[in-house]
Every structure is written in C-alpha cells, then in structure tokens.
Amino acid sequence: MRIVIVGVGGQGILFSSKVLGEIALRRGEKVVGSEVHGMSQRGGSVISHFKSGDHFGPLVQVGDADVVLAFDTDEAIRNVSFLRPGGTLIVNCDDPARFEAGAMGEYLRDKDIKVLPVDGYGILRERMRGRFLFLNVMILGALVASDSSGLSMEDMESAVADLSPERFRDDNLKALNLGFER
Amino acid sequence: MSERRILLGNEAIARGVVESGCAVATAYPGTPSSEILPAIAAYSDEMGTNTQVEWGANEKVALEMAIGACYAGKRSCAVMKQVGLNVAADPFMSVAHQKLDGGLLVVVSDDPGCHASQDDQDSRAYAAAAKIPCFDPSDAREAKAMVADAFDLADRYGVMAMLRPTVRVDHCRQDVEIMDDVVSQKDAVFDRKPAGKRIVMPAVIHGFLDDHSDRFEAIRGEFGAMDRYNFEVPSEEPAKLGVIACGISYSVVRDILNRLGRKDVSILKIGTPVPLPVNLVEDFVDRHDRVLILEETQPVVEGQIPNRTAVMGRWNGWVPKTGELVPEVVESLLLRALGVEEDLSDREVFNKIEEELSPEKRRPRLCPGCSHRPAYFSIRKVFPDAVVASDIGCYGLAIAQNAVDTNICMGGSVTAASGIYLAFKADGKGTDRPIFATLGDSTFFHSGMTGLATAVYNRHAFVLVILDNRITAMTGGQDHPGTGDKMRSGEEGVSVSIEEAVKGCGVKWLSVLDPYDIEKNKKTIEKAWEHASSNREPAVIVFRHPCITMLKVKPEYRPVKVDPSACIGCGLCIRDFNCPGLVWDQATGKAMVDDRYCVNCGVCVAVCPKGAIVPEGGDR
Ligand code: SF4
Ligand code: SF4
C-alpha cells in the first residue's frame, strides 16, 4: 500500500501517517515512510509519504500511489500526479466540480481514478463547532469508507483511540465516524 | 529481548546511541537532526541508563562537551545538522587528529534539496578533509546498526567517527528492531599519561599526523570487509548497467528497478563512503561497461575513484550537480543510462491542470498569531526604509512580509548590521539610515552575544532586536539557556537572563516590549534608533511573547472581522502583515478573515490604516 498525504501545516498530517503505520505494524507488515519537518509553518505545504509491504525507500514516486489523502483542495490539485491509474483521491473540498471539469476531470477519468470529496470544513463547522483540528481523523474515516485501502473500521478505531491523547480521544472517534458516514 | 517498533529515523539513531552505552550526548537542534537528542533522553530513561543529555548553546559548545567526556574515557556523541558542523568545524578538525580514549561519534544530518537549510553541503567531504571514518545509512534500520559499528570502530582505533544521515533517513518512519541490552562501559577516568596527549600545539601534533594517516588506511581495509554495508546486488540477467548507490539513493534505486521490472542492472551499495573501500569499487567498475553513480550531494565517492573514465556521476555532470536525488530524478537518470526514451506526456497534462485550476502557492511564512509578525510590522511601520538584517530561525520567514533584507547564518544579523554601519560610516554617512539587526532568543545565545560584544566595543550604531519567543521554535521547540528548562523531566536548569547578558556586554539602552502591542511599541522603536544613532552605540529591544504554537498557557481569545464597509481593499494587511488568517476575497475585492487559519489573537486590529479590522467580541 502506497499512500501520499498532502495538506497544510497545522492540519495534523503527521498524526494520520502515525495511525496508518500503527495499523500496518499490528498486521505484521513492514512499514516505511517519510515526513516533512521544519519550514512547514502553519499554512505552508506539507507532504507525508507512507508505504507498507515490501519496499526499500521512504518516498512514493509520481504515478505510483494507491491513494492520495488531500487535506486541502489546492494541495490535491498540485499532487494528483502521485496517483497510479486506478488509484483513489480522497480530498477535503467544498466544490467537487473542480475535480469533474476540464483537464483535471479528463485526466482522472482517463486514468480511472476514483475521487471521494469530503466537505471537511463544512461538516466540522456544523457538527463539531468549527474545531478544524479533527479534520485529519475525519479524512481517515473517509479512507476506510472508500474501500481503497483494505482497512477495516475496527482496526482504524482502535489505532486512533490508542494514539490519541486522552482529551481528544472521544472527539477523534466522533470525527472518524463523521468521515466514514460523510 | 528484542521488539519491533515504528521509529523515526532519528529515533532509531537515538536508540542505537543508548544501546551502544554512550554516556554523554550533546547537540544543538537543527532540522533534520533535532529529534535525536530528546529521543536519547527518552530511551535512556526507558532503559535505565544514566546517559547525560545536554543542549549546548551552539554546535561548537556541544561538540567540545562530547570531546571532554571522551577525554575522560567515556563513549560520547554530539549531534548537529550540516551547517552546524561549520560552527563546530574548529574543534572537529583538531580532535580528528588526536588519538582518543573513549569512542567519539558525531552525528551530522545533511539536507539534500535544502528542505530546511541554507545550503546543500555534504558532510562526508568534512569527514574526508578530517580523515575520519564516515557511515552513510540508507534507511532507519541501517542507521541504527551503523551507530553500534561506528562506536566500536571509534573505540578500537581511538578515532572520532561520523554518522551522516540525510533528511530522508532522519525523517523516514520505519519498523525497526530494538534491543534491551546496553553495551557496558568503563568508569570515567582521566588518564594524564602520556603527557601532552590531549594538547594541540605544533610540536606535539607533528607526531600524530602519520599515525592518523595510518589509522585511516587501516579503517579503509576494514570497510572493504564490512559486507553488511558495502555489498553487491547482482542483476538476474546479464548487466546492461552498473549502479553505485550511496545512502538513501540505494533504497530509491531498488524500488525503481522493482517498479520497472528491470533485471539487467546490478548495484554496488556503498555505506561507508570515507575512506572509500576503493578495491570494491574498482572491481565493480572493471566488470561493467557503464557505471552510474548516485550519491547526495557532492561527488565524494566518485572523486575517490582513481579512474573515472567509465563512470557517469556528478563530477562529470552526468548527474545534476545539485539537488536531491528523488525517485523521479533517479528514474530518468536510469532510463537515460539504459537508453530508454522517457514518456513525458503526463507532465504536460499536469501543467495544463495547474494552469486551469491555479492552486494557491504556499510560500513558507510566519504562523498565524506569531509574535514575530507584529514585531517586524512595527519596525517597518516606523522606519520603512530601514535596513533590517536577520538570520536563520523562524523569524527569517518575515521575508514574506517584506521585512527582512539579509540572512547569512546564525548570529549573522548582528555582525552584518555592524558591517552595514561601517560601510555607511566609510562614506561619512554612518547614521543617515536606520539599521536593525533581528534574531531569536536561542540564536542570541548561539552566537549573537559575541557579535554584540564586538559592536559595543567598536561603537556600532544599530538597534539589535531580540525576538524572544521563549523556545527554539524553528526546529520544533527545544529549550536553551534562556528558557532554563531541561529536556528530561525531573532535571532542573537555570534560566540565563537575556537582559543581564545584554547589559553585561556593555549595552546602555535596553527596553523589553510585548510585540502584540503594535501601537504602544512604535514610540520605543523610534527612541531606540535615536539613542543608537546619537550615541553611536548599539541599542537593544527585547520583544518577548511566547511562540503561539508552543504556548504553555491558553492565549487570550480576541476574534476579529473585517468590516467590508470600511475596507478600501488597499491590500496592506495582506502584503505587509501577511497573516495566513487574512485573505483576499476575490468577489468583493476586500480583505476577509479565514476562520480555518485565524487563531483569534486580535493583533491585526492595529494594522489597518482605515480601522476596518475590528474586534468581533463573543466567547469561545
Ligand atoms: S482591511 Fe484595511 S489594510 Fe486590509 S485591505 Fe482593507 S483597508 Fe486595506
Ligand atoms: S486575529 Fe488577525 S493576526 Fe491574529 S490570527 Fe487572526 S487574522 Fe491573524
């Protein structure tokens, strides 16, 4: 499994890759990935690569990712090139039309790439009093729902619960389910 | 007992250090190396070793502490990033030539591609210059194993050894095997014999030099036999191409060959680039018609190959001379070396997509709510034409608000301000133009104090602004002499006062301000320059406000909104204040608050000349 997670500093991208790593480790798979540190001040682009199974290097190559998790629409546009034909794009986005029209729509259809838009900010504004820090876990919920990763909700729930700091545990699980049901 | 855990490359290195029985570990934080020392502290606690862990005020200090511990017969280790090694280069070169008692390891993290650095220097070249052995890991697991072997080698030969991970190794996450055992160590002793053993002076050093060279050659022989780090992965079909791969490039190239399904490429992996096991390399080159060399960042291995006629590398320009060897780059090099045409059609599609959807470009900038932003804004507001020298630290990101004019290295702002003043002085216009130097609290202790003492002594007129956010923020929030907190819970430090240090340097005019208070601070900024220029000496302002992302107390909640009827769309708040929480509304041509990024600090109220940014009131 090769996943690229993209977004903006402050969105909790590193936590998501930790959760994915924990699940893979519990399944007895090998894990390697790459994080970005420093210069990724809040508001700057962040990208994290995740690979489980038999791989050597930590980076996912362009055209090779099974899934791109995009916490931000602009970052999704910039990094859609990571997806392999038949891959899945899960994107936090309030305007799915951006991925249907024009060169983008054509490319995604051409490569048979599945798109799963989640209006993360909208849902969090409405259901969790605008606490946007739960976006990361919400996207993980959508990842499970997309069926593109072979991850079960039980595995995901227990990894999120175990890795969450105590005071965020319940809200994280709530956000996870919001993402799953979307 | 052993166990498999997912570790950051830096944590794997730290685990290796503790398992190796290292007694004293020191560092100055620098991305990508910063997580190593705190992880050493954590593993030491977990494993019950009494490893001493200390931040040094800078890398030279850190390395010298480790050297002292090694003089007392203990295994010790100093950790830094590549540019930090420049700061520590003085003791590094000297100690390289000595015959040491304990095992000394320097871990230097390089940053090919300059993700968080001002250059892409290759520390392996430092190892070559100092004639010390260097290990170049290809992943986290190997990095951990290499720590153990580096300590062993250092112990046996009495040399300093280097581990040189690159950013992709430091920041990879990988499942790694960890052990419970710790290599046991002798008690600390300081052996005074033979006399002069630890003295560097010409008469003594001459005797060391040949011995040092001999040890280097002996280690080259050992490296030739270290087949866990230097080995061949033969091709399954007759080889069309040989690849010599070092460090992370080895991992990258293996994934690519699997992906392409090529079975006609053989690889020679080199994990110990200095001193290069030349025999292995010559033999490999002899057996292949064409050999591609992949190494980051400089041709350190390539440059040590006696006959380079059959190789393609960075030295002869076959591989790009700069930059990170990311998978895309390696793949196109491989295909070119194999004579395969690359399919570039997708690239055109991506260009078209970006053109159509024009995603917002995100340059690094200060965080929303960051206290550095109003500090710089206030300086520029009072003196739009001031020369503002800054240096390496997150405050350098104020370049995005057009507030920073120069940036050399840590501590370089104070001394650059001195130089700028002297340049004007040489023309007889010393104080015509305001000069400001800005640096952070950690940077002040790192190497700002020496520049300040020099400026006081020589009477240089400028205002030194110390942006004290109570943490080393850029590298992830490490403590330093100013915070007084130590990285291990239970250990108590003492906070060194910046004000007292400034006064101790002989500064006569000093003011401490809260950068959030833009209106109030303008007057003081004016007065500071007035003092500096009329008395021809440095004046100092300390802007003190804790880093917004690492606040230990909850910040005040002061939400704002833009009143569209008052906003004239001048764009000043976006251009000169540049908070990610303030964005441009295309539809109305006015500014607005973006609730996704705004942290409700309320500072921007003072920014708009039309008073259009107003407090919103209300509760959290
Ligand atoms: S809010 Fe004020 S500073 Fe910003 S664009 Fe409007 S008028 Fe200009
Ligand atoms: S209140 Fe103003 S300065 Fe503070 S984060 Fe929000 S937009 Fe930025």
PDB file of N, CA, C and O and ligand atoms in Angstrom, chain B residues 562-563 566-574 582 584 589-592 607-613, ligand 1:
ATOM      1  N   VAL B 562     -13.371  41.662   9.375  1.00  0.00           N
ATOM      2  CA  VAL B 562     -13.124  42.832   8.538  1.00  0.00           C
ATOM      3  C   VAL B 562     -14.478  43.460   8.229  1.00  0.00           C
ATOM      4  O   VAL B 562     -15.396  42.789   7.764  1.00  0.00           O
ATOM      5  N   ASP B 563     -14.583  44.742   8.520  1.00  0.00           N
ATOM      6  CA  ASP B 563     -15.823  45.463   8.227  1.00  0.00           C
ATOM      7  C   ASP B 563     -15.787  45.887   6.759  1.00  0.00           C
ATOM      8  O   ASP B 563     -15.028  46.781   6.378  1.00  0.00           O
ATOM      9  N   ALA B 566     -15.844  49.534   5.704  1.00  0.00           N
ATOM     10  CA  ALA B 566     -14.681  50.389   5.986  1.00  0.00           C
ATOM     11  C   ALA B 566     -13.462  50.002   5.152  1.00  0.00           C
ATOM     12  O   ALA B 566     -12.598  50.831   4.875  1.00  0.00           O
ATOM     13  N   CYS B 567     -13.383  48.735   4.748  1.00  0.00           N
ATOM     14  CA  CYS B 567     -12.213  48.270   3.988  1.00  0.00           C
ATOM     15  C   CYS B 567     -12.213  48.869   2.585  1.00  0.00           C
ATOM     16  O   CYS B 567     -13.210  48.822   1.877  1.00  0.00           O
ATOM     17  N   ILE B 568     -11.068  49.458   2.222  1.00  0.00           N
ATOM     18  CA  ILE B 568     -10.980  50.040   0.882  1.00  0.00           C
ATOM     19  C   ILE B 568     -10.197  49.135  -0.074  1.00  0.00           C
ATOM     20  O   ILE B 568      -9.859  49.521  -1.191  1.00  0.00           O
ATOM     21  N   GLY B 569      -9.851  47.953   0.415  1.00  0.00           N
ATOM     22  CA  GLY B 569      -9.173  46.992  -0.454  1.00  0.00           C
ATOM     23  C   GLY B 569      -7.753  47.404  -0.837  1.00  0.00           C
ATOM     24  O   GLY B 569      -7.277  47.064  -1.922  1.00  0.00           O
ATOM     25  N   CYS B 570      -7.059  48.104   0.075  1.00  0.00           N
ATOM     26  CA  CYS B 570      -5.705  48.568  -0.257  1.00  0.00           C
ATOM     27  C   CYS B 570      -4.700  47.413  -0.255  1.00  0.00           C
ATOM     28  O   CYS B 570      -3.637  47.508  -0.841  1.00  0.00           O
ATOM     29  N   GLY B 571      -5.035  46.340   0.454  1.00  0.00           N
ATOM     30  CA  GLY B 571      -4.171  45.163   0.454  1.00  0.00           C
ATOM     31  C   GLY B 571      -2.989  45.242   1.403  1.00  0.00           C
ATOM     32  O   GLY B 571      -2.173  44.324   1.469  1.00  0.00           O
ATOM     33  N   LEU B 572      -2.896  46.319   2.160  1.00  0.00           N
ATOM     34  CA  LEU B 572      -1.755  46.486   3.067  1.00  0.00           C
ATOM     35  C   LEU B 572      -1.667  45.348   4.091  1.00  0.00           C
ATOM     36  O   LEU B 572      -0.594  44.815   4.354  1.00  0.00           O
ATOM     37  N   CYS B 573      -2.825  44.983   4.636  1.00  0.00           N
ATOM     38  CA  CYS B 573      -2.807  43.950   5.680  1.00  0.00           C
ATOM     39  C   CYS B 573      -2.318  42.617   5.114  1.00  0.00           C
ATOM     40  O   CYS B 573      -1.660  41.844   5.814  1.00  0.00           O
ATOM     41  N   ILE B 574      -2.637  42.349   3.867  1.00  0.00           N
ATOM     42  CA  ILE B 574      -2.212  41.093   3.255  1.00  0.00           C
ATOM     43  C   ILE B 574      -0.727  41.162   2.912  1.00  0.00           C
ATOM     44  O   ILE B 574       0.036  40.244   3.178  1.00  0.00           O
ATOM     45  N   LEU B 582      -5.669  36.205   7.288  1.00  0.00           N
ATOM     46  CA  LEU B 582      -6.280  37.275   6.496  1.00  0.00           C
ATOM     47  C   LEU B 582      -6.115  36.933   5.022  1.00  0.00           C
ATOM     48  O   LEU B 582      -5.003  36.705   4.560  1.00  0.00           O
ATOM     49  N   TRP B 584      -7.629  37.412   0.771  1.00  0.00           N
ATOM     50  CA  TRP B 584      -8.253  38.303  -0.185  1.00  0.00           C
ATOM     51  C   TRP B 584      -9.552  37.694  -0.676  1.00  0.00           C
ATOM     52  O   TRP B 584      -9.593  36.537  -1.057  1.00  0.00           O
ATOM     53  N   GLY B 589     -13.225  42.117  -3.590  1.00  0.00           N
ATOM     54  CA  GLY B 589     -12.018  42.936  -3.688  1.00  0.00           C
ATOM     55  C   GLY B 589     -11.619  43.542  -2.355  1.00  0.00           C
ATOM     56  O   GLY B 589     -11.040  44.624  -2.307  1.00  0.00           O
ATOM     57  N   LYS B 590     -11.974  42.862  -1.287  1.00  0.00           N
ATOM     58  CA  LYS B 590     -11.622  43.339   0.052  1.00  0.00           C
ATOM     59  C   LYS B 590     -11.000  42.205   0.854  1.00  0.00           C
ATOM     60  O   LYS B 590     -11.041  41.057   0.442  1.00  0.00           O
ATOM     61  N   ALA B 591     -10.419  42.583   2.006  1.00  0.00           N
ATOM     62  CA  ALA B 591      -9.832  41.558   2.864  1.00  0.00           C
ATOM     63  C   ALA B 591     -10.925  40.870   3.666  1.00  0.00           C
ATOM     64  O   ALA B 591     -12.002  41.429   3.882  1.00  0.00           O
ATOM     65  N   MET B 592     -10.650  39.639   4.070  1.00  0.00           N
ATOM     66  CA  MET B 592     -11.569  38.964   4.994  1.00  0.00           C
ATOM     67  C   MET B 592     -10.784  37.993   5.871  1.00  0.00           C
ATOM     68  O   MET B 592      -9.634  37.657   5.593  1.00  0.00           O
ATOM     69  N   VAL B 607      -3.492  47.004  12.578  1.00  0.00           N
ATOM     70  CA  VAL B 607      -2.761  47.033  11.319  1.00  0.00           C
ATOM     71  C   VAL B 607      -3.429  47.912  10.259  1.00  0.00           C
ATOM     72  O   VAL B 607      -2.776  48.652   9.531  1.00  0.00           O
ATOM     73  N   CYS B 608      -4.750  47.854  10.173  1.00  0.00           N
ATOM     74  CA  CYS B 608      -5.449  48.533   9.077  1.00  0.00           C
ATOM     75  C   CYS B 608      -5.489  50.045   9.282  1.00  0.00           C
ATOM     76  O   CYS B 608      -5.949  50.528  10.305  1.00  0.00           O
ATOM     77  N   PRO B 609      -4.999  50.804   8.315  1.00  0.00           N
ATOM     78  CA  PRO B 609      -4.996  52.267   8.463  1.00  0.00           C
ATOM     79  C   PRO B 609      -6.409  52.853   8.452  1.00  0.00           C
ATOM     80  O   PRO B 609      -6.619  53.974   8.907  1.00  0.00           O
ATOM     81  N   LYS B 610      -7.369  52.094   7.948  1.00  0.00           N
ATOM     82  CA  LYS B 610      -8.747  52.580   7.893  1.00  0.00           C
ATOM     83  C   LYS B 610      -9.578  52.065   9.065  1.00  0.00           C
ATOM     84  O   LYS B 610     -10.791  52.298   9.122  1.00  0.00           O
ATOM     85  N   GLY B 611      -8.951  51.314   9.931  1.00  0.00           N
ATOM     86  CA  GLY B 611      -9.694  50.756  11.067  1.00  0.00           C
ATOM     87  C   GLY B 611     -10.757  49.750  10.658  1.00  0.00           C
ATOM     88  O   GLY B 611     -11.760  49.570  11.359  1.00  0.00           O
ATOM     89  N   ALA B 612     -10.522  49.080   9.534  1.00  0.00           N
ATOM     90  CA  ALA B 612     -11.541  48.155   9.030  1.00  0.00           C
ATOM     91  C   ALA B 612     -11.477  46.786   9.699  1.00  0.00           C
ATOM     92  O   ALA B 612     -12.430  46.014   9.633  1.00  0.00           O
ATOM     93  N   ILE B 613     -10.349  46.484  10.320  1.00  0.00           N
ATOM     94  CA  ILE B 613     -10.261  45.210  11.039  1.00  0.00           C
ATOM     95  C   ILE B 613     -10.681  45.496  12.478  1.00  0.00           C
ATOM     96  O   ILE B 613     -10.044  46.282  13.177  1.00  0.00           O
TER      97      ILE B 613
HETATM   98  S1  SF4 C   1      -8.620  45.609   5.890  1.00  0.00           S
HETATM   99 FE1  SF4 C   1      -7.578  47.580   5.915  1.00  0.00          FE
HETATM  100  S2  SF4 C   1      -5.470  47.120   5.366  1.00  0.00           S
HETATM  101 FE2  SF4 C   1      -6.678  45.348   4.773  1.00  0.00          FE
HETATM  102  S3  SF4 C   1      -7.229  45.701   2.632  1.00  0.00           S
HETATM  103 FE3  SF4 C   1      -8.926  46.520   3.868  1.00  0.00          FE
HETATM  104  S4  SF4 C   1      -8.386  48.655   4.144  1.00  0.00           S
HETATM  105 FE4  SF4 C   1      -6.505  47.679   3.464  1.00  0.00          FE
END
